Amino acid sequence: MRHLMSPLDLSVEELDNLLDLAHDIERDPKKYAHACDGLKLATCFYEPSTRTRLSFESAMLNLGGSVLGFASADSSSAAKGESVSDTIRVISCYADICAMRHPKEGAALVASQKSGIPVINAGDGGHQHPTQTLTDLLTIRSLKGQLHDMTIGLCGDLKFGRTVHSLINALIRYPGIRFVLISPPELRIPDYIREDVLRRNNIPFEEVKRLDDAIPSLDILYMTRVQRERFFNEEDYVRLKDFYILDKKKMALAKEDMYVLHPLPRVNEIAVEVDDDPRAAYFKQVQYGVYVRMALILTLLKWR
Ligand code: CP
């Protein structure tokens, strides 16, 4: 049995097979409409979510399976003090696979160690969000036709943004990837990503503050929200929340084939006027998230 805690749990070959399967699902969804008949997915979400939880549920329903779960810690026995380890042992009696989101880093890993069913990390604190990364990779591959030889700009809250940490970990395995890390000094990428992931693997990167200077060289611009829920004080959040606002004027500086991605939810960091730009790919990205989660559910259930 395999779990998914980080994109690195999959080899590049396994990742490519998964993306191929997601592409086939997109091409011919009817072929998979009964692939999970009689099987159940549990969504155990201790932290708010729209896309991840509902796309997992949509994915399982598309495969002919059923879903059960809870959408907040308050509506589960976590509110009475039940541990994640006990909860997953219980859920293993009710479902065949589980997607778990938790505000604490490592919670899904703890769950996987006691689980009788595959556990998918649906986001653990500021640590990792592997299924968002699978979504991002499928989006980039579908739009650009490749995952290699590109300049990727990551902009916004690079300190707390777990989607950024997961995406860097996944993309460094492809040749010719270069990063431009665009953030205010307070929200720079954590040291462990800069030193242990980027420098250790000799990945070219630069850290800059101004989006206008960086945008002309980018093939992909990955915008992120400043993560209010992970700040220790509101004053800092208010000071930093509108540091970057991508608007039409900035888009005019970008390449004609540069795509804008965002894991969503968006707050102010992309002006609504950008939505009509053909390079705005963040809502397409949401649809790719369903295909890739269908592929992941099928793959983990096959490996069980
Ligand atoms: N992208 C993402 O994780 O969105 P949700 O928080 O709505 O699940």
CSV table of C-alpha atoms and ligand atoms in Angstrom, one decimal, residues 48-53 101 129 132 263-265, ligand 1:
chain,number,residue,atom,x,y,z
A,48,PRO,CA,-11.1,25.0,5.4
A,49,SER,CA,-11.1,24.1,1.7
A,50,THR,CA,-13.2,24.6,-1.4
A,51,ARG,CA,-11.2,23.2,-4.3
A,52,THR,CA,-9.2,20.4,-2.7
A,53,ARG,CA,-12.1,18.8,-0.8
A,101,ARG,CA,-6.0,18.2,5.3
A,129,HIS,CA,0.3,20.2,-0.8
A,132,GLN,CA,-2.0,20.9,-5.8
A,263,PRO,CA,-3.6,27.6,-6.7
A,264,LEU,CA,-6.6,29.8,-5.6
A,265,PRO,CA,-8.3,31.2,-3.6
B,1,CP,N1,-5.8,25.3,-3.9
B,1,CP,C1,-6.4,25.0,-2.7
B,1,CP,O1,-5.8,24.2,-1.9
B,1,CP,O2,-7.6,25.5,-2.5
B,1,CP,P1,-8.6,25.1,-1.2
B,1,CP,O3,-7.9,25.7,0.0
B,1,CP,O4,-9.9,25.8,-1.5
B,1,CP,O5,-8.7,23.7,-1.1
